[in-house]
Amino acid sequence: MAPDLLGSITKLSSATSLQNLQTKTDRITFLPSSRSKAVFSHTWYRDDMTDVLMNAEGKPTICVLSKGGLVFLHLFGMGIFTRYYHLLKKGFKVVWKSTHPYTVDERRDVHHNLFCMATDLSMLKLFETFLESVPQLLLQLYIVLGHGECSVLQYLSMAFSFFNIAWSLVDYRRCLHRSLPHIVEMPSGLPTVIYLLYKLCTITSHILSYTLLLILSPYSTVALTVIWLLGTTWTHALQTNFCSSGRLELLYRAVIGVILTFSFFNVKGQDTKVAMIIYYLFYTFVNITAPLLLALLKPELQTDTFFLTVSGLIFGGSVLGLVCLVLYYQLLHPREKRREADEVDGLGKETQASRRIHNFLQPG
């Protein structure tokens, strides 16, 4: 993503119209996201097809789709819609059309399966957020702040994009917790609001800081590339085991590097107190340095209302985001854990879907 961003911004900086710039932005950020989502979605379908627990009869199809059908759907970008269709169909069948009186254990298993399907979609949505929505928003901000052309509608659109990014993380956290039997669900109400504010403020301020660095020089994307490489290298050093294929694992680690460029996540489900402190020290450094560098190297902007507003959003968002982070993890984060599934019902096996969710990124 970062190397592509360098070339993209270099091309964008030579464009003449805001409309032309935004058209280019939409084009250059869509393909990497759609390809990555298709690769992971197709692989997960294939993993589920070979899972003896999910496909005990060894059928050559899954959800009535053959291997060739899966390839066709994902090549034409229909894989995600297929997942939504299967989730809605199964959910409707369980809630409205089932005449079978489930036992407590059966109902728990059926609901868990539905949440696993929803979490697969939430994970793919997370990829879309950071491979498409965030880079696109970053480029749009670079265009707007660099050219000084923007309508009220565009401001509202970008504000909604920030909120949508933050909400996708809240939704992912809630969905993930409901699909992992050993983790207590994320409480609704105040804890959810504080967590949303934490993500909204930290991501907004960080993206705005990156935007100021890009305005200072489009070649600041070299620094973004270095940050991406650091995140990817750290993920590789943790030896993640999310994918069933070694090559796909490398792609997964590269994608995680992109995600870590913008927001903190628990990469391997371990104690991350030290890692989180280091990450947010760096986050604070970037958010302080970006406005100061722009003010020092472009002094004509020091009295510019636009620059002062953005700087205020960066500093205010950083402080409020970190305060919400501390509030959530000190006072509102559920500390107890449920017993492991194998302790409850003596089961030592888990499906490919459960294993996939368990080994995926944990919210931070």
Coordinates of C-alpha atoms in Angstrom, one line a residue:
M1 CA 0.0 0.0 0.0
A2 CA 2.7 2.5 1.0
P3 CA 4.8 2.1 -2.2
D4 CA 1.6 2.5 -4.3
L5 CA 0.7 5.6 -2.3
L6 CA 4.0 7.3 -3.2
G7 CA 3.4 6.9 -6.9
S8 CA -0.2 7.9 -6.5
I9 CA 0.5 11.1 -4.7
T10 CA 3.2 12.0 -7.1
K11 CA 0.7 11.6 -10.0
L12 CA -2.0 13.4 -8.1
S13 CA 0.2 16.4 -7.3
S14 CA 0.5 17.1 -11.0
A15 CA -3.2 17.1 -11.7
T16 CA -5.0 20.4 -12.2
S17 CA -8.6 20.0 -11.0
L18 CA -10.1 18.8 -7.8
Q19 CA -12.7 16.6 -9.5
N20 CA -9.9 15.0 -11.6
L21 CA -7.9 14.3 -8.4
Q22 CA -10.9 12.7 -6.6
T23 CA -11.6 10.5 -9.7
K24 CA -8.0 9.3 -9.6
T25 CA -8.2 8.7 -5.9
D26 CA -11.2 6.4 -6.2
R27 CA -9.4 4.4 -8.9
I28 CA -6.1 3.8 -7.3
T29 CA -7.4 2.7 -3.9
F30 CA -10.1 0.3 -5.0
L31 CA -8.1 -2.5 -6.8
P32 CA -5.7 -3.5 -3.9
S33 CA -8.6 -3.7 -1.5
S34 CA -10.9 -5.8 -3.7
R35 CA -8.1 -8.2 -4.7
S36 CA -7.0 -8.8 -1.2
K37 CA -10.6 -9.3 0.1
A38 CA -11.2 -11.8 -2.8
V39 CA -8.0 -13.8 -2.1
F40 CA -8.8 -14.1 1.6
S41 CA -12.5 -14.8 1.2
H42 CA -11.9 -17.5 -1.4
T43 CA -9.2 -19.1 0.7
W44 CA -11.5 -19.2 3.8
Y45 CA -14.2 -20.9 1.8
R46 CA -11.6 -23.5 0.6
D47 CA -10.4 -24.0 4.2
D48 CA -14.0 -24.6 5.4
M49 CA -14.5 -27.0 2.5
T50 CA -11.6 -29.2 3.6
D51 CA -12.5 -29.0 7.3
V52 CA -13.7 -32.4 8.5
L53 CA -15.7 -30.8 11.3
M54 CA -17.6 -28.4 9.0
N55 CA -17.7 -30.8 6.0
A56 CA -17.8 -34.3 7.6
E57 CA -19.1 -35.9 4.4
G58 CA -16.3 -34.5 2.3
K59 CA -18.7 -32.8 -0.2
P60 CA -17.0 -31.0 -3.2
T61 CA -19.2 -28.0 -2.6
I62 CA -19.7 -25.5 0.2
C63 CA -23.0 -23.5 0.5
V64 CA -24.0 -25.2 -2.7
L65 CA -20.9 -23.7 -4.5
S66 CA -18.3 -25.8 -6.2
K67 CA -14.6 -24.9 -6.3
G68 CA -15.0 -23.5 -9.8
G69 CA -18.1 -21.5 -8.8
L70 CA -16.1 -20.0 -5.9
V71 CA -13.3 -18.9 -8.2
F72 CA -15.8 -17.4 -10.6
L73 CA -17.7 -15.4 -8.0
H74 CA -14.5 -14.0 -6.4
L75 CA -12.9 -13.1 -9.8
F76 CA -15.9 -10.9 -10.5
G77 CA -16.0 -9.4 -7.0
M78 CA -19.1 -11.2 -5.9
G79 CA -17.6 -13.2 -3.0
I80 CA -18.5 -10.7 -0.3
F81 CA -22.1 -10.5 -1.5
T82 CA -22.3 -14.3 -1.5
R83 CA -21.2 -14.3 2.1
Y84 CA -23.9 -11.8 3.0
Y85 CA -26.5 -13.8 1.2
H86 CA -25.5 -17.1 3.0
L87 CA -25.5 -15.3 6.4
L88 CA -28.9 -13.7 5.9
K89 CA -30.4 -17.0 4.5
K90 CA -29.1 -19.1 7.4
G91 CA -30.1 -16.4 10.0
F92 CA -33.6 -16.2 8.6
K93 CA -33.9 -20.0 8.6
V94 CA -32.8 -20.2 12.2
V95 CA -34.9 -17.4 13.5
W96 CA -38.1 -17.7 11.5
K97 CA -38.4 -21.0 9.7
S98 CA -36.9 -23.6 12.1
T99 CA -39.5 -25.9 13.6
H100 CA -36.9 -28.0 15.4
P101 CA -36.8 -27.4 19.2
Y102 CA -33.1 -26.8 19.9
T103 CA -31.5 -27.9 23.2
V104 CA -29.4 -25.3 25.0
D105 CA -26.2 -26.8 23.6
E106 CA -27.6 -27.0 20.0
R107 CA -28.9 -23.4 20.2
R108 CA -25.5 -22.2 21.4
D109 CA -23.7 -24.0 18.6
V110 CA -26.1 -22.7 15.9
H111 CA -25.8 -19.1 17.2
H112 CA -22.0 -19.5 17.4
N113 CA -21.9 -20.6 13.8
L114 CA -23.9 -17.6 12.8
F115 CA -21.5 -15.3 14.7
C116 CA -18.5 -17.0 13.0
M117 CA -20.0 -16.2 9.6
A118 CA -20.7 -12.6 10.7
T119 CA -17.1 -12.3 12.0
D120 CA -15.7 -13.5 8.7
L121 CA -17.5 -10.6 7.0
S122 CA -16.4 -8.2 9.7
M123 CA -12.7 -9.3 9.2
L124 CA -13.1 -8.7 5.4
K125 CA -14.7 -5.3 6.2
L126 CA -11.7 -4.5 8.4
F127 CA -9.4 -5.2 5.4
E128 CA -11.6 -2.9 3.2
T129 CA -11.5 -0.2 5.8
F130 CA -7.7 0.0 6.0
L131 CA -6.8 -0.9 2.4
E132 CA -9.4 1.2 0.7
S133 CA -11.3 3.7 2.9
V134 CA -8.3 5.0 5.0
P135 CA -5.9 5.5 2.0
Q136 CA -8.7 7.1 0.0
L137 CA -9.5 9.5 2.9
L138 CA -5.8 10.3 3.3
L139 CA -5.5 11.2 -0.3
Q140 CA -8.7 13.2 -0.3
L141 CA -7.5 15.2 2.7
Y142 CA -4.2 15.8 0.9
I143 CA -6.1 17.1 -2.1
V144 CA -8.4 19.4 0.0
L145 CA -5.8 20.8 2.3
G146 CA -3.2 21.2 -0.4
H147 CA -5.5 22.9 -2.9
G148 CA -7.9 24.7 -0.6
E149 CA -10.9 23.7 -2.6
C150 CA -13.8 22.0 -0.7
S151 CA -17.5 22.3 -0.3
V152 CA -19.6 21.8 2.8
L153 CA -20.9 18.5 1.4
Q154 CA -17.3 17.3 1.0
Y155 CA -16.5 18.2 4.6
L156 CA -19.5 16.3 5.8
S157 CA -18.5 13.4 3.6
M158 CA -15.0 13.2 5.1
A159 CA -16.4 13.6 8.6
F160 CA -18.7 10.7 8.0
S161 CA -15.8 8.7 6.6
F162 CA -13.9 9.2 9.8
F163 CA -16.9 8.1 11.8
N164 CA -17.5 5.1 9.6
I165 CA -13.9 3.9 10.0
A166 CA -14.1 4.2 13.8
W167 CA -17.5 2.4 13.9
S168 CA -16.2 -0.5 11.7
L169 CA -13.6 -1.1 14.5
V170 CA -16.3 -1.1 17.2
D171 CA -18.4 -3.4 15.2
Y172 CA -15.5 -5.7 14.6
R173 CA -14.6 -5.8 18.3
R174 CA -18.2 -6.6 19.3
C175 CA -18.6 -9.2 16.6
L176 CA -15.3 -10.9 17.4
H177 CA -16.0 -11.1 21.1
R178 CA -19.4 -12.7 20.5
S179 CA -17.7 -15.4 18.3
L180 CA -15.0 -16.3 20.8
P181 CA -16.5 -18.4 23.6
H182 CA -13.7 -17.7 26.1
I183 CA -13.9 -13.9 25.9
V184 CA -16.6 -11.8 27.6
E185 CA -18.7 -9.7 25.2
M186 CA -18.0 -6.0 24.9
P187 CA -20.5 -4.2 27.1
S188 CA -23.0 -1.9 25.4
G189 CA -23.7 1.7 26.5
L190 CA -21.0 3.8 28.0
P191 CA -18.1 1.4 27.3
T192 CA -19.0 1.2 23.6
V193 CA -19.2 5.0 23.4
I194 CA -15.9 5.6 25.1
Y195 CA -14.2 2.9 22.9
L196 CA -15.7 4.6 19.8
L197 CA -14.4 8.0 20.9
Y198 CA -11.0 6.5 21.5
K199 CA -10.8 5.0 18.0
L200 CA -12.4 8.0 16.3
C201 CA -10.1 10.6 17.9
T202 CA -6.8 8.6 17.6
I203 CA -7.4 7.6 14.0
T204 CA -8.7 11.1 12.9
S205 CA -5.7 12.9 14.5
H206 CA -3.2 10.4 13.0
I207 CA -4.6 10.6 9.5
L208 CA -4.6 14.4 9.7
S209 CA -1.0 14.4 10.9
Y210 CA 0.0 12.2 7.9
T211 CA -1.8 14.6 5.7
L212 CA 0.2 17.5 6.9
L213 CA 3.4 15.6 6.3
L214 CA 2.3 14.9 2.7
I215 CA 1.5 18.6 2.2
L216 CA 5.0 19.4 3.4
S217 CA 6.4 17.0 0.8
P218 CA 4.7 14.3 -1.3
Y219 CA 7.8 12.2 -0.7
S220 CA 6.8 11.9 2.9
T221 CA 5.3 8.7 1.7
V222 CA 8.8 7.3 2.0
A223 CA 8.4 7.7 5.8
L224 CA 5.0 6.0 5.5
T225 CA 6.6 3.1 3.7
V226 CA 9.2 2.8 6.5
I227 CA 6.4 2.7 9.1
W228 CA 4.6 0.1 7.0
L229 CA 7.7 -2.0 6.8
L230 CA 8.3 -1.7 10.6
G231 CA 4.7 -2.9 11.2
T232 CA 5.1 -5.8 8.8
T233 CA 8.5 -6.8 10.2
W234 CA 7.1 -6.7 13.7
T235 CA 4.2 -8.9 12.7
H236 CA 6.6 -11.3 11.0
A237 CA 8.8 -11.4 14.1
L238 CA 5.7 -12.4 16.2
Q239 CA 5.3 -15.4 13.8
T240 CA 1.6 -15.1 13.2
N241 CA -0.2 -18.3 12.1
F242 CA -3.4 -17.0 10.7
C243 CA -3.3 -18.6 7.2
S244 CA -3.1 -22.2 6.1
S245 CA -0.6 -21.2 3.3
G246 CA 2.9 -19.7 3.9
R247 CA 2.6 -17.3 0.9
L248 CA -0.8 -16.1 2.0
E249 CA 0.6 -15.6 5.5
L250 CA 3.1 -13.2 4.1
L251 CA 0.3 -11.3 2.4
Y252 CA -1.6 -11.2 5.7
R253 CA 1.4 -9.8 7.5
A254 CA 1.8 -7.1 4.9
V255 CA -1.8 -6.2 5.3
I256 CA -1.4 -6.0 9.1
G257 CA 1.5 -3.7 8.5
V258 CA -0.9 -1.3 6.7
I259 CA -3.4 -1.5 9.5
L260 CA -0.7 -0.8 12.2
T261 CA 0.3 2.3 10.2
F262 CA -3.0 3.9 11.2
S263 CA -4.3 2.1 14.4
F264 CA -3.1 -0.2 17.1
F265 CA -4.1 -3.8 17.2
N266 CA -3.2 -6.8 19.3
V267 CA -1.5 -8.8 16.5
K268 CA -1.3 -12.2 18.2
G269 CA -3.7 -12.1 21.2
Q270 CA -0.9 -11.7 23.7
D271 CA -0.3 -9.2 26.5
T272 CA 0.4 -5.9 24.7
K273 CA 0.8 -3.4 27.4
V274 CA 4.4 -2.6 26.5
A275 CA 3.7 -2.7 22.7
M276 CA 0.7 -0.4 23.2
I277 CA 2.8 2.1 25.2
I278 CA 5.6 2.2 22.5
Y279 CA 3.0 2.5 19.7
Y280 CA 1.2 5.5 21.3
L281 CA 4.5 7.2 22.2
F282 CA 5.4 7.1 18.5
Y283 CA 1.8 8.2 17.7
T284 CA 2.2 11.2 20.0
F285 CA 5.6 12.0 18.4
V286 CA 4.1 12.0 14.9
N287 CA 1.1 14.1 15.9
I288 CA 3.2 16.7 17.6
T289 CA 5.9 16.8 14.9
A290 CA 3.7 17.1 11.8
P291 CA 2.1 20.5 12.7
L292 CA 5.4 21.9 14.1
L293 CA 7.4 20.9 11.0
L294 CA 4.8 22.5 8.7
A295 CA 4.7 25.7 10.8
L296 CA 8.5 25.9 10.8
L297 CA 9.1 25.1 7.1
K298 CA 6.1 26.9 5.8
P299 CA 5.8 30.0 8.1
E300 CA 3.2 31.6 5.8
L301 CA 0.7 29.0 7.1
Q302 CA 1.2 29.9 10.8
T303 CA -1.7 32.4 10.6
D304 CA -3.8 30.4 8.2
T305 CA -7.2 29.5 9.6
F306 CA -7.3 26.2 7.9
F307 CA -3.9 25.2 9.3
L308 CA -4.8 26.3 12.8
T309 CA -8.1 24.4 12.7
V310 CA -6.4 21.2 11.5
S311 CA -3.6 21.6 14.1
G312 CA -6.3 22.1 16.8
L313 CA -8.1 18.9 15.7
I314 CA -4.8 17.0 15.8
F315 CA -3.8 18.1 19.3
G316 CA -7.3 18.0 20.7
G317 CA -8.0 14.6 19.1
S318 CA -4.8 13.2 20.4
V319 CA -5.4 14.2 24.0
L320 CA -9.1 13.1 24.0
G321 CA -8.3 9.8 22.2
L322 CA -5.6 8.9 24.8
V323 CA -7.8 10.0 27.7
C324 CA -10.6 7.7 26.3
L325 CA -8.1 4.9 25.9
V326 CA -7.0 5.1 29.5
L327 CA -10.6 5.4 30.7
Y328 CA -11.7 2.4 28.7
Y329 CA -8.9 0.0 29.7
Q330 CA -8.7 1.1 33.4
L331 CA -12.4 1.4 34.2
L332 CA -14.7 -0.1 31.5
H333 CA -12.8 -3.0 29.9
P334 CA -14.2 -6.4 31.0
R335 CA -11.3 -8.2 32.8
E336 CA -12.8 -11.6 33.5
K337 CA -12.8 -14.4 30.9
R338 CA -15.1 -17.2 30.3
R339 CA -13.8 -20.7 30.6
E340 CA -12.3 -22.2 27.5
A341 CA -14.8 -24.2 25.4
D342 CA -12.9 -27.5 25.9
E343 CA -13.2 -27.0 29.7
V344 CA -16.9 -26.5 29.5
D345 CA -17.9 -29.4 27.2
G346 CA -14.8 -31.4 26.9
L347 CA -14.2 -30.6 23.3
G348 CA -10.6 -30.2 22.2
K349 CA -11.3 -29.6 18.5
E350 CA -12.3 -26.4 16.8
T351 CA -13.4 -25.7 13.3
Q352 CA -11.3 -23.9 10.7
A353 CA -13.7 -20.9 11.1
S354 CA -13.1 -20.8 14.9
R355 CA -9.4 -21.3 14.5
R356 CA -9.3 -18.5 11.9
I357 CA -11.1 -16.0 14.2
H358 CA -9.0 -17.0 17.2
N359 CA -5.7 -16.3 15.3
F360 CA -6.9 -13.1 13.7
L361 CA -6.1 -9.6 14.9
Q362 CA -7.4 -8.8 18.4
P363 CA -8.8 -5.2 18.9
G364 CA -6.5 -2.8 20.8

